[in-house]
PDB file of C-alpha atoms in Angstrom:
ATOM      1  CA  MET A   1       0.004  -0.003  -0.007  1.00 46.00           C
ATOM      2  CA  PRO A   2       1.393   3.445  -0.911  1.00 49.00           C
ATOM      3  CA  ASP A   3       2.606   5.519   2.042  1.00 50.00           C
ATOM      4  CA  PRO A   4       0.392   8.676   2.103  1.00 45.00           C
ATOM      5  CA  PHE A   5       2.895  10.546   4.270  1.00 38.00           C
ATOM      6  CA  ARG A   6       5.717   9.829   1.818  1.00 50.00           C
ATOM      7  CA  LYS A   7       3.512  10.848  -1.094  1.00 49.00           C
ATOM      8  CA  ALA A   8       2.635  14.159   0.576  1.00 44.00           C
ATOM      9  CA  SER A   9       6.305  14.748   1.380  1.00 54.00           C
ATOM     10  CA  GLU A  10       7.329  14.117  -2.211  1.00 56.00           C
ATOM     11  CA  ASN A  11       4.640  16.518  -3.465  1.00 57.00           C
ATOM     12  CA  GLN A  12       6.017  19.220  -1.160  1.00 59.00           C
ATOM     13  CA  LEU A  13       9.545  18.510  -2.368  1.00 58.00           C
ATOM     14  CA  ASP A  14       8.304  18.725  -5.936  1.00 59.00           C
ATOM     15  CA  GLU A  15       7.069  22.234  -5.221  1.00 58.00           C
ATOM     16  CA  LEU A  16      10.289  23.198  -3.463  1.00 52.00           C
ATOM     17  CA  LEU A  17      12.630  21.982  -6.180  1.00 60.00           C
ATOM     18  CA  SER A  18      12.656  23.969  -9.385  1.00 58.00           C
ATOM     19  CA  THR A  19      11.079  22.362 -12.436  1.00 61.00           C
ATOM     20  CA  GLU A  20      14.354  22.605 -14.312  1.00 64.00           C
ATOM     21  CA  ARG A  21      16.355  21.010 -11.482  1.00 74.00           C
ATOM     22  CA  PHE A  22      13.980  18.136 -10.691  1.00 83.00           C
ATOM     23  CA  GLY A  23      12.943  17.706 -14.327  1.00 85.00           C
ATOM     24  CA  ARG A  24      16.402  16.453 -15.130  1.00 89.00           C
ATOM     25  CA  TYR A  25      16.128  13.680 -12.521  1.00 91.00           C
ATOM     26  CA  LEU A  26      12.634  12.850 -13.733  1.00 90.00           C
ATOM     27  CA  ALA A  27      13.926  12.446 -17.290  1.00 92.00           C
ATOM     28  CA  TRP A  28      16.792  10.238 -16.096  1.00 95.00           C
ATOM     29  CA  ALA A  29      14.234   8.140 -14.213  1.00 94.00           C
ATOM     30  CA  GLY A  30      12.113   7.689 -17.335  1.00 94.00           C
ATOM     31  CA  GLY A  31       9.239   9.616 -15.770  1.00 90.00           C
ATOM     32  CA  ASP A  32       9.173   7.540 -12.563  1.00 91.00           C
ATOM     33  CA  ARG A  33       8.859  10.142  -9.760  1.00 89.00           C
ATOM     34  CA  GLU A  34       9.861   7.745  -6.999  1.00 88.00           C
ATOM     35  CA  LYS A  35      13.008   6.752  -8.843  1.00 92.00           C
ATOM     36  CA  ALA A  36      13.698  10.432  -9.602  1.00 91.00           C
ATOM     37  CA  PHE A  37      13.692  11.229  -5.876  1.00 89.00           C
ATOM     38  CA  GLU A  38      16.031   8.289  -5.288  1.00 92.00           C
ATOM     39  CA  LEU A  39      18.425   9.652  -7.922  1.00 94.00           C
ATOM     40  CA  TYR A  40      18.230  13.104  -6.313  1.00 92.00           C
ATOM     41  CA  ALA A  41      19.086  11.585  -2.917  1.00 93.00           C
ATOM     42  CA  LEU A  42      21.952   9.596  -4.455  1.00 96.00           C
ATOM     43  CA  ASN A  43      23.323  12.758  -6.097  1.00 96.00           C
ATOM     44  CA  THR A  44      23.267  14.506  -2.720  1.00 95.00           C
ATOM     45  CA  ALA A  45      25.020  11.594  -0.986  1.00 97.00           C
ATOM     46  CA  LEU A  46      27.734  11.416  -3.657  1.00 98.00           C
ATOM     47  CA  SER A  47      28.260  15.184  -3.541  1.00 97.00           C
ATOM     48  CA  GLU A  48      28.769  14.910   0.210  1.00 97.00           C
ATOM     49  CA  ALA A  49      31.115  11.930  -0.187  1.00 97.00           C
ATOM     50  CA  LEU A  50      33.269  13.797  -2.735  1.00 97.00           C
ATOM     51  CA  TYR A  51      33.692  16.861  -0.540  1.00 95.00           C
ATOM     52  CA  THR A  52      36.415  15.314   1.638  1.00 95.00           C
ATOM     53  CA  PRO A  53      38.705  14.037  -1.171  1.00 97.00           C
ATOM     54  CA  MET A  54      38.268  17.196  -3.236  1.00 97.00           C
ATOM     55  CA  GLN A  55      39.074  19.324  -0.205  1.00 96.00           C
ATOM     56  CA  MET A  56      42.272  17.397   0.461  1.00 97.00           C
ATOM     57  CA  LEU A  57      43.345  17.619  -3.183  1.00 98.00           C
ATOM     58  CA  GLU A  58      42.810  21.409  -3.151  1.00 97.00           C
ATOM     59  CA  VAL A  59      44.715  21.879   0.114  1.00 96.00           C
ATOM     60  CA  ALA A  60      47.588  19.682  -1.090  1.00 97.00           C
ATOM     61  CA  LEU A  61      47.793  21.529  -4.422  1.00 97.00           C
ATOM     62  CA  ARG A  62      47.813  25.029  -3.001  1.00 96.00           C
ATOM     63  CA  ASN A  63      50.209  24.227  -0.155  1.00 96.00           C
ATOM     64  CA  ARG A  64      52.683  22.393  -2.365  1.00 97.00           C
ATOM     65  CA  PHE A  65      52.641  25.215  -4.917  1.00 98.00           C
ATOM     66  CA  HIS A  66      53.041  27.788  -2.141  1.00 97.00           C
ATOM     67  CA  ALA A  67      55.953  25.794  -0.650  1.00 97.00           C
ATOM     68  CA  VAL A  68      57.997  25.477  -3.858  1.00 98.00           C
ATOM     69  CA  LEU A  69      57.266  29.047  -4.948  1.00 97.00           C
ATOM     70  CA  SER A  70      58.274  30.343  -1.514  1.00 97.00           C
ATOM     71  CA  ASP A  71      61.547  28.438  -1.667  1.00 97.00           C
ATOM     72  CA  GLU A  72      62.294  29.954  -5.055  1.00 95.00           C
ATOM     73  CA  ARG A  73      60.821  33.483  -4.847  1.00 95.00           C
ATOM     74  CA  GLY A  74      60.152  34.088  -1.173  1.00 95.00           C
ATOM     75  CA  GLU A  75      56.891  33.866   0.841  1.00 95.00           C
ATOM     76  CA  TYR A  76      55.418  36.849  -0.989  1.00 95.00           C
ATOM     77  CA  TRP A  77      56.036  35.231  -4.380  1.00 96.00           C
ATOM     78  CA  PHE A  78      52.600  36.409  -5.539  1.00 94.00           C
ATOM     79  CA  ASP A  79      53.951  39.987  -5.409  1.00 92.00           C
ATOM     80  CA  ASP A  80      56.830  39.119  -7.718  1.00 92.00           C
ATOM     81  CA  PRO A  81      56.340  41.380 -10.778  1.00 89.00           C
ATOM     82  CA  GLY A  82      55.313  39.398 -13.838  1.00 88.00           C
ATOM     83  CA  LEU A  83      54.898  36.063 -12.070  1.00 94.00           C
ATOM     84  CA  ILE A  84      51.094  36.106 -12.110  1.00 95.00           C
ATOM     85  CA  SER A  85      50.490  36.732 -15.803  1.00 91.00           C
ATOM     86  CA  VAL A  86      46.726  36.126 -16.072  1.00 94.00           C
ATOM     87  CA  GLU A  87      44.462  39.113 -15.397  1.00 95.00           C
ATOM     88  CA  HIS A  88      41.662  37.262 -13.569  1.00 94.00           C
ATOM     89  CA  GLN A  89      44.247  35.773 -11.172  1.00 96.00           C
ATOM     90  CA  ARG A  90      45.556  39.237 -10.391  1.00 95.00           C
ATOM     91  CA  GLU A  91      41.973  40.268  -9.707  1.00 95.00           C
ATOM     92  CA  GLN A  92      41.586  37.298  -7.357  1.00 95.00           C
ATOM     93  CA  LEU A  93      44.708  38.316  -5.485  1.00 95.00           C
ATOM     94  CA  ALA A  94      43.425  41.853  -5.103  1.00 95.00           C
ATOM     95  CA  LYS A  95      40.089  40.526  -3.881  1.00 95.00           C
ATOM     96  CA  ALA A  96      41.816  38.270  -1.334  1.00 95.00           C
ATOM     97  CA  ARG A  97      43.809  41.208   0.017  1.00 94.00           C
ATOM     98  CA  ALA A  98      40.751  43.425   0.149  1.00 95.00           C
ATOM     99  CA  GLY A  99      38.784  40.768   2.010  1.00 94.00           C
ATOM    100  CA  LEU A 100      41.501  40.349   4.638  1.00 94.00           C
ATOM    101  CA  GLN A 101      41.774  44.098   5.028  1.00 93.00           C
ATOM    102  CA  ALA A 102      38.006  44.467   5.432  1.00 95.00           C
ATOM    103  CA  GLU A 103      38.097  41.851   8.195  1.00 93.00           C
ATOM    104  CA  GLY A 104      40.931  43.669   9.927  1.00 94.00           C
ATOM    105  CA  LYS A 105      43.310  40.729   9.469  1.00 92.00           C
ATOM    106  CA  PRO A 106      47.019  41.048   8.673  1.00 92.00           C
ATOM    107  CA  ILE A 107      47.850  40.335   5.032  1.00 92.00           C
ATOM    108  CA  THR A 108      50.193  37.418   5.621  1.00 94.00           C
ATOM    109  CA  PRO A 109      51.260  34.883   2.949  1.00 95.00           C
ATOM    110  CA  GLY A 110      49.353  32.071   4.669  1.00 94.00           C
ATOM    111  CA  ARG A 111      46.132  34.069   4.802  1.00 95.00           C
ATOM    112  CA  VAL A 112      46.438  35.196   1.173  1.00 95.00           C
ATOM    113  CA  VAL A 113      47.096  31.653  -0.026  1.00 95.00           C
ATOM    114  CA  ALA A 114      44.132  30.262   1.948  1.00 93.00           C
ATOM    115  CA  SER A 115      41.850  32.956   0.499  1.00 94.00           C
ATOM    116  CA  LEU A 116      42.569  32.085  -3.127  1.00 95.00           C
ATOM    117  CA  THR A 117      40.134  29.862  -4.983  1.00 93.00           C
ATOM    118  CA  PHE A 118      40.701  26.393  -6.417  1.00 94.00           C
ATOM    119  CA  GLY A 119      40.381  28.043  -9.839  1.00 94.00           C
ATOM    120  CA  PHE A 120      43.391  30.239  -9.075  1.00 96.00           C
ATOM    121  CA  TRP A 121      45.576  27.200  -8.354  1.00 96.00           C
ATOM    122  CA  THR A 122      44.390  25.150 -11.309  1.00 96.00           C
ATOM    123  CA  ALA A 123      45.068  28.165 -13.538  1.00 96.00           C
ATOM    124  CA  MET A 124      48.724  27.919 -12.504  1.00 96.00           C
ATOM    125  CA  LEU A 125      48.807  24.766 -14.631  1.00 97.00           C
ATOM    126  CA  ASN A 126      47.590  26.469 -17.797  1.00 95.00           C
ATOM    127  CA  LYS A 127      49.780  27.064 -20.850  1.00 95.00           C
ATOM    128  CA  PRO A 128      50.921  30.599 -19.862  1.00 95.00           C
ATOM    129  CA  TYR A 129      52.744  29.018 -16.918  1.00 97.00           C
ATOM    130  CA  GLU A 130      54.642  26.338 -18.849  1.00 96.00           C
ATOM    131  CA  ASN A 131      57.973  28.047 -18.140  1.00 96.00           C
ATOM    132  CA  LEU A 132      57.133  28.433 -14.460  1.00 97.00           C
ATOM    133  CA  TRP A 133      56.251  24.726 -14.363  1.00 97.00           C
ATOM    134  CA  GLN A 134      59.563  23.773 -15.982  1.00 96.00           C
ATOM    135  CA  THR A 135      61.622  25.932 -13.604  1.00 96.00           C
ATOM    136  CA  VAL A 136      59.734  25.803 -10.301  1.00 97.00           C
ATOM    137  CA  LEU A 137      56.279  24.190 -10.076  1.00 97.00           C
ATOM    138  CA  HIS A 138      57.369  20.748 -11.286  1.00 97.00           C
ATOM    139  CA  LYS A 139      58.997  20.358  -7.854  1.00 97.00           C
ATOM    140  CA  ALA A 140      55.543  20.254  -6.242  1.00 97.00           C
ATOM    141  CA  ALA A 141      54.666  16.751  -7.461  1.00 97.00           C
ATOM    142  CA  ARG A 142      56.333  13.436  -8.204  1.00 96.00           C
ATOM    143  CA  ARG A 143      55.190  10.047  -9.424  1.00 95.00           C
ATOM    144  CA  GLU A 144      55.403   7.151  -6.997  1.00 93.00           C
ATOM    145  CA  ASP A 145      58.620   5.972  -8.694  1.00 94.00           C
ATOM    146  CA  GLY A 146      60.187   9.386  -8.178  1.00 91.00           C
ATOM    147  CA  LYS A 147      59.926  10.446 -11.810  1.00 93.00           C
ATOM    148  CA  GLY A 148      58.761  13.950 -12.680  1.00 94.00           C
ATOM    149  CA  LEU A 149      55.450  14.959 -14.208  1.00 96.00           C
ATOM    150  CA  THR A 150      54.476  17.131 -17.133  1.00 96.00           C
ATOM    151  CA  ARG A 151      52.250  20.132 -16.523  1.00 96.00           C
ATOM    152  CA  LYS A 152      49.501  18.456 -18.604  1.00 96.00           C
ATOM    153  CA  ALA A 153      49.567  15.347 -16.417  1.00 96.00           C
ATOM    154  CA  LEU A 154      48.011  17.438 -13.663  1.00 96.00           C
ATOM    155  CA  ALA A 155      46.180  20.048 -15.755  1.00 96.00           C
ATOM    156  CA  GLY A 156      44.190  17.492 -17.798  1.00 96.00           C
ATOM    157  CA  PRO A 157      42.411  15.591 -14.979  1.00 96.00           C
ATOM    158  CA  LEU A 158      42.124  18.705 -12.800  1.00 96.00           C
ATOM    159  CA  THR A 159      39.902  20.535 -15.268  1.00 94.00           C
ATOM    160  CA  PRO A 160      36.816  18.248 -14.925  1.00 96.00           C
ATOM    161  CA  ILE A 161      37.405  17.920 -11.180  1.00 97.00           C
ATOM    162  CA  ARG A 162      37.209  21.714 -10.834  1.00 95.00           C
ATOM    163  CA  VAL A 163      33.912  21.620 -12.755  1.00 96.00           C
ATOM    164  CA  ILE A 164      32.560  18.839 -10.526  1.00 97.00           C
ATOM    165  CA  ARG A 165      33.643  20.788  -7.431  1.00 96.00           C
ATOM    166  CA  ASN A 166      31.719  23.820  -8.640  1.00 95.00           C
ATOM    167  CA  ARG A 167      28.665  21.725  -9.444  1.00 95.00           C
ATOM    168  CA  VAL A 168      28.759  20.237  -5.937  1.00 95.00           C
ATOM    169  CA  ALA A 169      29.036  23.716  -4.437  1.00 93.00           C
ATOM    170  CA  HIS A 170      25.979  24.868  -6.386  1.00 91.00           C
ATOM    171  CA  HIS A 171      23.943  21.713  -5.706  1.00 90.00           C
ATOM    172  CA  GLU A 172      23.932  20.673  -9.362  1.00 93.00           C
ATOM    173  CA  PRO A 173      23.676  17.083 -10.683  1.00 95.00           C
ATOM    174  CA  ILE A 174      26.890  15.079 -10.910  1.00 97.00           C
ATOM    175  CA  ILE A 175      25.594  11.490 -11.178  1.00 96.00           C
ATOM    176  CA  ASN A 176      25.794  11.668 -14.961  1.00 95.00           C
ATOM    177  CA  TRP A 177      29.583  12.087 -14.719  1.00 96.00           C
ATOM    178  CA  ASN A 178      32.035   9.184 -14.604  1.00 96.00           C
ATOM    179  CA  LEU A 179      32.624   9.739 -10.893  1.00 97.00           C
ATOM    180  CA  PRO A 180      34.717   6.614 -10.189  1.00 97.00           C
ATOM    181  CA  ARG A 181      37.221   7.710 -12.856  1.00 97.00           C
ATOM    182  CA  HIS A 182      37.406  11.268 -11.502  1.00 98.00           C
ATOM    183  CA  TYR A 183      37.684   9.974  -7.929  1.00 98.00           C
ATOM    184  CA  ALA A 184      40.603   7.776  -8.995  1.00 98.00           C
ATOM    185  CA  ASN A 185      42.242  10.877 -10.500  1.00 98.00           C
ATOM    186  CA  ILE A 186      41.691  12.825  -7.283  1.00 98.00           C
ATOM    187  CA  GLU A 187      43.408  10.055  -5.312  1.00 98.00           C
ATOM    188  CA  GLN A 188      46.235   9.736  -7.847  1.00 98.00           C
ATOM    189  CA  MET A 189      47.006  13.445  -8.010  1.00 98.00           C
ATOM    190  CA  THR A 190      46.887  13.811  -4.226  1.00 98.00           C
ATOM    191  CA  THR A 191      49.411  10.951  -4.042  1.00 98.00           C
ATOM    192  CA  TRP A 192      51.707  12.783  -6.465  1.00 98.00           C
ATOM    193  CA  LEU A 193      51.468  15.991  -4.442  1.00 98.00           C
ATOM    194  CA  SER A 194      51.643  14.463  -0.960  1.00 97.00           C
ATOM    195  CA  PRO A 195      51.591  10.725  -0.098  1.00 97.00           C
ATOM    196  CA  VAL A 196      50.679  11.607   3.496  1.00 97.00           C
ATOM    197  CA  ALA A 197      47.676  13.632   2.330  1.00 97.00           C
ATOM    198  CA  ALA A 198      46.650  10.747   0.053  1.00 97.00           C
ATOM    199  CA  ASP A 199      46.788   8.285   2.998  1.00 97.00           C
ATOM    200  CA  TRP A 200      44.552  10.637   5.010  1.00 97.00           C
ATOM    201  CA  LEU A 201      42.175  10.902   2.033  1.00 97.00           C
ATOM    202  CA  ARG A 202      41.878   7.144   1.657  1.00 96.00           C
ATOM    203  CA  HIS A 203      41.272   6.689   5.358  1.00 97.00           C
ATOM    204  CA  HIS A 204      38.498   9.292   5.625  1.00 97.00           C
ATOM    205  CA  SER A 205      36.874   9.159   2.186  1.00 97.00           C
ATOM    206  CA  ARG A 206      33.369   7.664   2.054  1.00 97.00           C
ATOM    207  CA  PHE A 207      33.086   7.724  -1.703  1.00 97.00           C
ATOM    208  CA  PRO A 208      34.036   4.041  -2.284  1.00 96.00           C
ATOM    209  CA  VAL A 209      31.189   2.862  -0.018  1.00 96.00           C
ATOM    210  CA  VAL A 210      28.605   5.473  -1.093  1.00 97.00           C
ATOM    211  CA  TYR A 211      28.958   4.902  -4.822  1.00 97.00           C
ATOM    212  CA  PRO A 212      26.667   2.026  -5.907  1.00 95.00           C
ATOM    213  CA  SER A 213      28.243  -1.355  -6.600  1.00 92.00           C
ATOM    214  CA  THR A 214      26.504  -1.420  -9.970  1.00 88.00           C
ATOM    215  CA  PRO A 215      26.715   1.430 -12.549  1.00 86.00           C
ATOM    216  CA  ILE A 216      24.103   4.172 -12.222  1.00 90.00           C
ATOM    217  CA  GLN A 217      21.522   3.760 -14.920  1.00 90.00           C
ATOM    218  CA  LEU A 218      20.127   6.997 -16.385  1.00 94.00           C
ATOM    219  CA  ALA A 219      17.506   7.034 -19.128  1.00 90.00           C
ATOM    220  CA  GLY A 220      18.478   8.963 -22.228  1.00 78.00           C
ATOM    221  CA  SER A 221      22.175   9.179 -21.392  1.00 70.00           C
TER     222      SER A 221
END
């Protein structure tokens, strides 16, 4: 017998969720509303489960870049004329400084670095920074066998992960992505940046147990 309380709850959720947002789940469920709500719940659970590994990757990336750049150019490397060559990154630096100043906090290297977005750090792997990678940034990561990495080895898999991170932050669907592959890349890149951080990630990550044992089936995809 159908649960009237559950039905009423789903109707209220239907009203709360935008047509565009829930419509996507309904299409993936082939019009089955109950299955659509299950997919919505699964998307929420997977978004939560990915937060921890994505956070550790971001922290490892920014701290390793900050460490090698500080060794080479000093703690205030971001003030080195010409080092930050992309305009939107310079704007992000200015915004970080302004935010600290507005809060009455000292503008220290650690605070500036922590205030910069994931997009700022992934942009450091774009083509304009090839020379910086060759001379400095390559020191931030190593393969397990000790061999070096190309800039593209990090830049390639980081691009979709940044998109997924932003989708999670804005409560957008991610279940139509190949999440196991991207999770494996998160774990791999964290290992290259910091084996200790990768061990912490593996110990605390819930993604392997939250992701279904069978592939997620979505109609029309």
